[in-house]
Short mmCIF file of C-alpha atoms and ligand atoms in Angstrom, two decimals:
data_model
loop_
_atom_site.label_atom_id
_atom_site.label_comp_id
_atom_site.label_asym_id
_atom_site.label_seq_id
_atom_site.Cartn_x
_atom_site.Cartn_y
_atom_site.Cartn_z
CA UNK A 794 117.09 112.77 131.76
CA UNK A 795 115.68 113.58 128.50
CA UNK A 796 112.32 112.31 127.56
CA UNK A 797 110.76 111.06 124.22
CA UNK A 798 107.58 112.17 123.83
CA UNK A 799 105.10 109.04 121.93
CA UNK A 800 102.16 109.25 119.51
CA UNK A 801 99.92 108.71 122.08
CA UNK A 802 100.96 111.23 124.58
CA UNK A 803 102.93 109.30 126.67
CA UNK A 804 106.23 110.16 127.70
CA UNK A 805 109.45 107.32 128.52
CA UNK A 806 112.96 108.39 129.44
CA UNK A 807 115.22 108.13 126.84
CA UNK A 808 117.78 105.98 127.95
CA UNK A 809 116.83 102.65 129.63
CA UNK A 810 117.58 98.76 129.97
CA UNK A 811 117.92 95.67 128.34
CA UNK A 812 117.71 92.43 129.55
CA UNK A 813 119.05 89.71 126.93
CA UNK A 814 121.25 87.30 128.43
CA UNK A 815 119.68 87.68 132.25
CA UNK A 816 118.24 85.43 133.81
CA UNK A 817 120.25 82.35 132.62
CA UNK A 818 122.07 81.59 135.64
CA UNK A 819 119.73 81.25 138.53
CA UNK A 820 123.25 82.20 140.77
CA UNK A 821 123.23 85.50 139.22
CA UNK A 822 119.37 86.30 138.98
CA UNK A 823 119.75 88.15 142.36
CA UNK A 824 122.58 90.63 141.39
CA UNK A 825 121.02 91.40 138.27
CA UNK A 826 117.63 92.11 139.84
CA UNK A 827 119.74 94.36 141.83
CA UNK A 828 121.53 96.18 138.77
CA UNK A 829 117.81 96.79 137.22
CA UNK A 830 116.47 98.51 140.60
CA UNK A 831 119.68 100.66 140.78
CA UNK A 832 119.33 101.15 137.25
CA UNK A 833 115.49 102.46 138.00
CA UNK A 834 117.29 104.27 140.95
CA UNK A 835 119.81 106.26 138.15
CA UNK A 836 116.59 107.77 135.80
CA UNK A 837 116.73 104.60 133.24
CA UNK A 838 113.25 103.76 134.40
CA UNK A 839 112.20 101.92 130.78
CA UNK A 840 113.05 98.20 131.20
CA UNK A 841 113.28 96.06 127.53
CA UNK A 842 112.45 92.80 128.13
CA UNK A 843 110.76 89.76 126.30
CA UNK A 844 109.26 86.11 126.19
CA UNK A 845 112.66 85.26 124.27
CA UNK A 846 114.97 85.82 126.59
CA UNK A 847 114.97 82.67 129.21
CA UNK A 848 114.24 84.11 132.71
CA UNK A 849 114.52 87.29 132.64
CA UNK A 850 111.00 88.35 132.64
CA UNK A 851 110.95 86.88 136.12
CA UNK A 852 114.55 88.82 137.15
CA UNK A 853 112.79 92.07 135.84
CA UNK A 854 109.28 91.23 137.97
CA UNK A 855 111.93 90.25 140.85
CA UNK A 856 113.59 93.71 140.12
CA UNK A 857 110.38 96.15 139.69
CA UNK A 858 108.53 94.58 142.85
CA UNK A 859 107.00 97.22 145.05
CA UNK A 860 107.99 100.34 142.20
CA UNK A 861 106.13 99.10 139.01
CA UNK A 862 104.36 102.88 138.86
CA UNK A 863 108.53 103.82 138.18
CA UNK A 864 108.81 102.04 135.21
CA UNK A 865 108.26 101.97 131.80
CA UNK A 866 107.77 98.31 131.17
CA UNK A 867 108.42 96.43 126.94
CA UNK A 868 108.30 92.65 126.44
CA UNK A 869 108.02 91.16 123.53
CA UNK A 870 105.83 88.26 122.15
CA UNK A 871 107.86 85.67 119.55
CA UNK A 872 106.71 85.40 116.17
CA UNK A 873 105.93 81.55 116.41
CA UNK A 874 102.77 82.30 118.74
CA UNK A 875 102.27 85.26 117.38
CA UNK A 876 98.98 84.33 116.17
CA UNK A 877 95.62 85.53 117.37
CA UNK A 878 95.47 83.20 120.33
CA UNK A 879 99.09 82.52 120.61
CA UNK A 880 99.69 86.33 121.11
CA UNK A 881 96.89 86.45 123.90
CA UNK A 882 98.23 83.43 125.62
CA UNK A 883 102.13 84.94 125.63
CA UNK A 884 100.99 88.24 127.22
CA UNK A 885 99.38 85.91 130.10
CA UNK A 886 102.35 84.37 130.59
CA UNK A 887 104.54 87.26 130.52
CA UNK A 888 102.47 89.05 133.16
CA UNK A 889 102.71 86.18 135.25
CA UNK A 890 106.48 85.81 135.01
CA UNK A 891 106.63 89.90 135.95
CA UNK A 892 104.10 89.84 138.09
CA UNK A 893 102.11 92.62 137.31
CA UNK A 894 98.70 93.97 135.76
CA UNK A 895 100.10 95.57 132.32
CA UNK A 896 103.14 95.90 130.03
CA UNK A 897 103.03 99.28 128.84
CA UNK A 898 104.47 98.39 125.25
CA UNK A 899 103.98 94.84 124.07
CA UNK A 900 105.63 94.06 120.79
CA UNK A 901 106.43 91.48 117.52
CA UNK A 902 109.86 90.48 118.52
CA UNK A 903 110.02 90.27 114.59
CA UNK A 904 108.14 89.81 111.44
CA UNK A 905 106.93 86.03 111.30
CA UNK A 906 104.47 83.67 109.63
CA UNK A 907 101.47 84.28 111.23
CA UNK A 908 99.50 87.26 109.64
CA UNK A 909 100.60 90.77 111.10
CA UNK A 910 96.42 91.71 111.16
CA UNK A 911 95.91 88.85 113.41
CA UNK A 912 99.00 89.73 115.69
CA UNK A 913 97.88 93.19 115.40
CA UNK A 914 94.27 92.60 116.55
CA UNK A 915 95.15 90.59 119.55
CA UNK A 916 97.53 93.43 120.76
CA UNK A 917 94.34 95.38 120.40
CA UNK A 918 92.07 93.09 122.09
CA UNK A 919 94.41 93.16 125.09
CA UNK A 920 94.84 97.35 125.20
CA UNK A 921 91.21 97.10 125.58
CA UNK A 922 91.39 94.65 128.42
CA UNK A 923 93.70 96.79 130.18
CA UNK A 924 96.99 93.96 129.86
CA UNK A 925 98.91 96.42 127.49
CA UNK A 926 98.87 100.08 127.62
CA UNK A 927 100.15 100.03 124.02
CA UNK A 928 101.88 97.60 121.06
CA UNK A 929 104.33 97.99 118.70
CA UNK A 930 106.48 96.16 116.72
CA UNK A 931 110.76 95.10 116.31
CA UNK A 932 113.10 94.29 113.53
CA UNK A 933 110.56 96.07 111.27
CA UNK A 934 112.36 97.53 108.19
CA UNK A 935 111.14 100.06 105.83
CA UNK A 936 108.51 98.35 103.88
CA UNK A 937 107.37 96.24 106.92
CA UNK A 938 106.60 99.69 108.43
CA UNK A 939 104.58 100.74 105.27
CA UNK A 940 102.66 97.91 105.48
CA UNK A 941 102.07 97.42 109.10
CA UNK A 942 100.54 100.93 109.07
CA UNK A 943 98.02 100.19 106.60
CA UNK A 944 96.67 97.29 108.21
CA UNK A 945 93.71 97.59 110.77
CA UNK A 946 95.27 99.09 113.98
CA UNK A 947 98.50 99.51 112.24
CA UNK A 948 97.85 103.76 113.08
CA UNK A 949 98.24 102.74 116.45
CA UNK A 950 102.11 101.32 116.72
CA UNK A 951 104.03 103.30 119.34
CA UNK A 952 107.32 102.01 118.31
CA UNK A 953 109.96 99.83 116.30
CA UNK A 954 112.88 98.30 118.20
CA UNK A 955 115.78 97.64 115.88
CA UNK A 956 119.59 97.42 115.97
CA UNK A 957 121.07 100.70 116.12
CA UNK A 958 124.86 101.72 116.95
CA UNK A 959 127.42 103.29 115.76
CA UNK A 960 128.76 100.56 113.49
CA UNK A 961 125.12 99.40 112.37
CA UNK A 962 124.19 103.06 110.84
CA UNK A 963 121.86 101.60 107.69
CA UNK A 964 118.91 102.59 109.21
CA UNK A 965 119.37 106.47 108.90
CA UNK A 966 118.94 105.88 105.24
CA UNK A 967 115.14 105.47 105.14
CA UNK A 968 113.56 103.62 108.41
CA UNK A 969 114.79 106.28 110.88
CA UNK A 970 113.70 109.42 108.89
CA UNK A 971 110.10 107.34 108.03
CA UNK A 972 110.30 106.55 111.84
CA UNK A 973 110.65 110.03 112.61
CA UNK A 974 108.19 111.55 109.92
CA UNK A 975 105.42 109.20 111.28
CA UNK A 976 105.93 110.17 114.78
CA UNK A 977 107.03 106.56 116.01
CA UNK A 978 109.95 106.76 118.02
CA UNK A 979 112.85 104.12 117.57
CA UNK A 980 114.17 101.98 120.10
CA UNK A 981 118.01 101.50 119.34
CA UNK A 982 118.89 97.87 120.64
CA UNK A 983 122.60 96.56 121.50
CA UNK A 984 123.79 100.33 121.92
CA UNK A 985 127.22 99.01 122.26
CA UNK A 986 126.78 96.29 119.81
CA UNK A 987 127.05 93.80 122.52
CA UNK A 988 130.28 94.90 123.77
CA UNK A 989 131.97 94.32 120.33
CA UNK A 990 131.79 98.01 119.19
CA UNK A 991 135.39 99.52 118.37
CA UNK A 992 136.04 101.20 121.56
CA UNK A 993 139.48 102.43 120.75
CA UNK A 994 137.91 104.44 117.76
CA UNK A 995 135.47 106.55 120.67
CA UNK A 996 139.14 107.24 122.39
CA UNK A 997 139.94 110.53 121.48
CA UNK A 998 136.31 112.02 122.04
CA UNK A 999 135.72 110.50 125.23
CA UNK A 1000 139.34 111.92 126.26
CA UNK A 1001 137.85 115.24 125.35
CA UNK A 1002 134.58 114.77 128.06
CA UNK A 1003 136.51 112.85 130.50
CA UNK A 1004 134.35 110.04 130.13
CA UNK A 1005 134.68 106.23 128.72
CA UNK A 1006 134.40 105.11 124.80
CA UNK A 1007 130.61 103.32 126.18
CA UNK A 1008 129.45 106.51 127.39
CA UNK A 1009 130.36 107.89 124.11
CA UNK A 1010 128.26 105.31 122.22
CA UNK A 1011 125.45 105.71 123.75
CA UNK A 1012 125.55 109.98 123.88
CA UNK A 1013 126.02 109.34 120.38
CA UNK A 1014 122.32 107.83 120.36
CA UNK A 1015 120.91 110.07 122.85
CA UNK A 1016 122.09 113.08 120.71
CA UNK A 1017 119.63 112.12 118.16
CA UNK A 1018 115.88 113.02 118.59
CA UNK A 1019 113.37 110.50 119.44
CA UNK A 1020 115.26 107.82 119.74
CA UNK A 1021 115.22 105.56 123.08
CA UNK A 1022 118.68 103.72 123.93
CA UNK A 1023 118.45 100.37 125.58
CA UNK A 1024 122.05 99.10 126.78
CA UNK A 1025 121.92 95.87 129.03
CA UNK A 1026 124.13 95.80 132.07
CA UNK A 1027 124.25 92.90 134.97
CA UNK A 1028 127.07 94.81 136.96
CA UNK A 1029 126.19 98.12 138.93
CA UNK A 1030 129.66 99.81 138.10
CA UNK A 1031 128.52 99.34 134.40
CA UNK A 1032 125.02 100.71 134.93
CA UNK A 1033 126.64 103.45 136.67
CA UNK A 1034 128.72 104.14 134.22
CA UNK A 1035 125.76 103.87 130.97
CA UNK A 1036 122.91 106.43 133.14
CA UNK A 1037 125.79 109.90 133.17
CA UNK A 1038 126.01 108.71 128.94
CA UNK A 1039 122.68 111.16 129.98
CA UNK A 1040 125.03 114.05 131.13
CA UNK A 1041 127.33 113.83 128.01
CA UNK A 1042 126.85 116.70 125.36
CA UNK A 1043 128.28 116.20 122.04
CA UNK A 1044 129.32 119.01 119.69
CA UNK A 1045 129.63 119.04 116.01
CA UNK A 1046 133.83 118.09 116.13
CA UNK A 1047 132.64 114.84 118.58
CA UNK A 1048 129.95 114.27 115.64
CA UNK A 1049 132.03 114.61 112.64
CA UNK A 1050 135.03 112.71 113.95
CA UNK A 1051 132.66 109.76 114.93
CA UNK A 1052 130.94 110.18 111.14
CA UNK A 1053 134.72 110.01 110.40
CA UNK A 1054 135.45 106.62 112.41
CA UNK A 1055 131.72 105.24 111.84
CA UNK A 1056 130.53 106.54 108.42
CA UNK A 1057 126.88 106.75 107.77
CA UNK A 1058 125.27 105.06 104.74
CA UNK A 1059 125.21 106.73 101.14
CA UNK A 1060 122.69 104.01 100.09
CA UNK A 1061 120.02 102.12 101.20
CA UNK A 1062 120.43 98.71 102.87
CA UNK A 1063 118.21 95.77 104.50
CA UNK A 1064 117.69 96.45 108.19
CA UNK A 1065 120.07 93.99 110.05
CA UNK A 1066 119.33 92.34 113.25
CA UNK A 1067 120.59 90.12 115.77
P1 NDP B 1750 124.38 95.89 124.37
O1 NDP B 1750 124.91 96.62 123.21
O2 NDP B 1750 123.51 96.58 125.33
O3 NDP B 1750 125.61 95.25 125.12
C1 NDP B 1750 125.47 94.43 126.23
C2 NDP B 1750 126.86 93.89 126.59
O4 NDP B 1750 127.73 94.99 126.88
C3 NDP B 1750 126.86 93.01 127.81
O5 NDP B 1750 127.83 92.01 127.60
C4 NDP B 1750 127.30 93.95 128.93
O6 NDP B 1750 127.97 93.19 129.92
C5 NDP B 1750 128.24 94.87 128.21
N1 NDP B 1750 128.25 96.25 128.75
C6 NDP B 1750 127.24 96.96 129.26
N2 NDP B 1750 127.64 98.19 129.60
C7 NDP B 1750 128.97 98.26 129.30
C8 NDP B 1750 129.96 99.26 129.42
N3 NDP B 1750 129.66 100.45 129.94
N4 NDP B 1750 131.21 98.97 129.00
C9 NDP B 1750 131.52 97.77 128.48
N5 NDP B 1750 130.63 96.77 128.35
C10 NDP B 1750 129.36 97.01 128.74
O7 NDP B 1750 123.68 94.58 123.75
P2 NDP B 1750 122.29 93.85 123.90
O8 NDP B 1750 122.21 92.93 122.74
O9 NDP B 1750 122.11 93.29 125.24
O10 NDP B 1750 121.20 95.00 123.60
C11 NDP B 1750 120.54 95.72 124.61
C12 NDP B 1750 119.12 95.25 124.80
O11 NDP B 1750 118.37 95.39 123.60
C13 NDP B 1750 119.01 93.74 125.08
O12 NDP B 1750 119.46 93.40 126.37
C14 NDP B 1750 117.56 93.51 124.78
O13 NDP B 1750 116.75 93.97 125.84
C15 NDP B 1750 117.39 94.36 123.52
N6 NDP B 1750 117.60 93.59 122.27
C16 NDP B 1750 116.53 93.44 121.42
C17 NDP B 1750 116.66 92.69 120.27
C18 NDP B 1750 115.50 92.53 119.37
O14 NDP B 1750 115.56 91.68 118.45
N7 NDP B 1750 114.43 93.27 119.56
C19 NDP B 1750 117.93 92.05 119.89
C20 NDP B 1750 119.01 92.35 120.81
C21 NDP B 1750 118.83 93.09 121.94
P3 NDP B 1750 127.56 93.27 131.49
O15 NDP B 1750 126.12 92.87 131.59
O16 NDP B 1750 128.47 92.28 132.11
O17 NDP B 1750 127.81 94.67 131.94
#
């Protein structure tokens, strides 16, 4: 599996799993615990989570139980308590619903009303007391970046998740290369734009590596350097099917036929998100 190597030393695989949508039906809670541990079990070890998304902080303690050392673990604090105390009081509740000591990357679900310093200083109040290993930050465009990083313990973001996919390609303008240039790796969220992406475009390249127009997506992302790819799957064939995206090797006639099909930007654009 290849690995993305952090600012501060630390080292995630670079594909993982989301977790939107799960938890939402208690009668499926059980299976999708199940698709996370086999998941874990396939090399995606980094688990995207958040305070947002219903239950599914408690499917993902539920799925980690007993291998927490295994994972890479991100939730995500909502910018309505994302105040001082507010942020302190989330993480509390977040570690309760996983049941465990620390998230390893806690971060601003997105930018919000309460001042970023004070957000910013609680995430480093709780590195210190050992609840977060690191913080970081989501839907951040360009200039939120800039500014973030000149704020008191701005130096020390490990990451910005945003949406990322083949079809949403705005971001290689100027947040990716910035991104890249300060050493913060990106996290690309709904990989496969929540299902929606136009498979029958990836056809004729995944023909070419035997493999399906999803694995093709998300190779697309792993290709690129330092980015980590987050696709959510409930169903075990599916998770099977996103981990050997790993195996997939694109060459430059893959790459320009999907630049072809999916066109990068020739100007900038505001970051989009879901
Ligand atoms: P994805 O692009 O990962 O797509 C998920 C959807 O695709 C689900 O319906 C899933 O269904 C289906 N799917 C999964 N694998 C395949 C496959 N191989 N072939 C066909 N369909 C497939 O969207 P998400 O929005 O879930 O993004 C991924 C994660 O990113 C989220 O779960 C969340 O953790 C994070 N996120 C963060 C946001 C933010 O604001 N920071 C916003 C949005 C997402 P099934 O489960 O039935 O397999």
């Amino acid at each position: 599996m290849k690995r993305v190597f952090c600012s501060d030393n630390f080292q995630v695989n670079a594909l993982g799993q989301g977790t939107w949508h799960m938890g939402m039906d208690a009668s499926r809670a059980a299976s999708e615990a199940d698709a996370l541990r086999f998941g874990i079990d396939l090399g995606m070890t980094l688990i995207d989570t958040a305070e947002m998304y219903h239950d599914a902080e408690t499917v993902v303690g539920k799925a980690i139980a007993g291998r927490r050392d295994e994972v890479t673990l991100v939730s995500k604090v909502l910018p309505g308590n994302a105040s001082y105390k507010g942020t302190i009081d989330a993480c509390e509740r977040s570690l309760q619903k996983l049941q465990t000591e620390a998230i390893d990357w806690y971060l601003l679900h997105w930018p919000g009303s309460h001042p970023l310093g004070e957000t910013l200083e609680a995430f480093s109040t709780l590195k210190r007391q050992g609840k977060i290993r690191a913080f970081g930050v989501s839907n951040f465009d360009y200039d939120d970046m800039a500014t973030a990083r000149g704020l008191d313990f701005g130096e020390d973001i490990v990451t910005n998740q945003i949406l990322y996919n083949l079809e949403c390609r705005g971001v290689e303008w100027d947040l990716i290369p910035w991104c890249r240039q300060n050493k913060i790796p990106v996290m690309a969220y709904s990989p496969l734009n929540q299902a929606r992406l136009n498979f029958a475009n990836l056809k004729s390249v995944a023909a070419r590596h035997n493999a399906t127009p999803a694995q093709i997506a998300l190779a697309w992302l792993l290709h690129q350097d330092q980015i980590i790819v987050i696709p959510k799957s409930g169903n075990r064939a599916r998770v099977e099917e996103n981990s050997k995206a790993a195996i997939i090797e694109l060459d430059a006639t893959d790459l320009s036929e999907l630049d072809r099909f999916f066109p990068p930007p020739d100007h900038a654009m505001p970051l989009q998100m879901l």
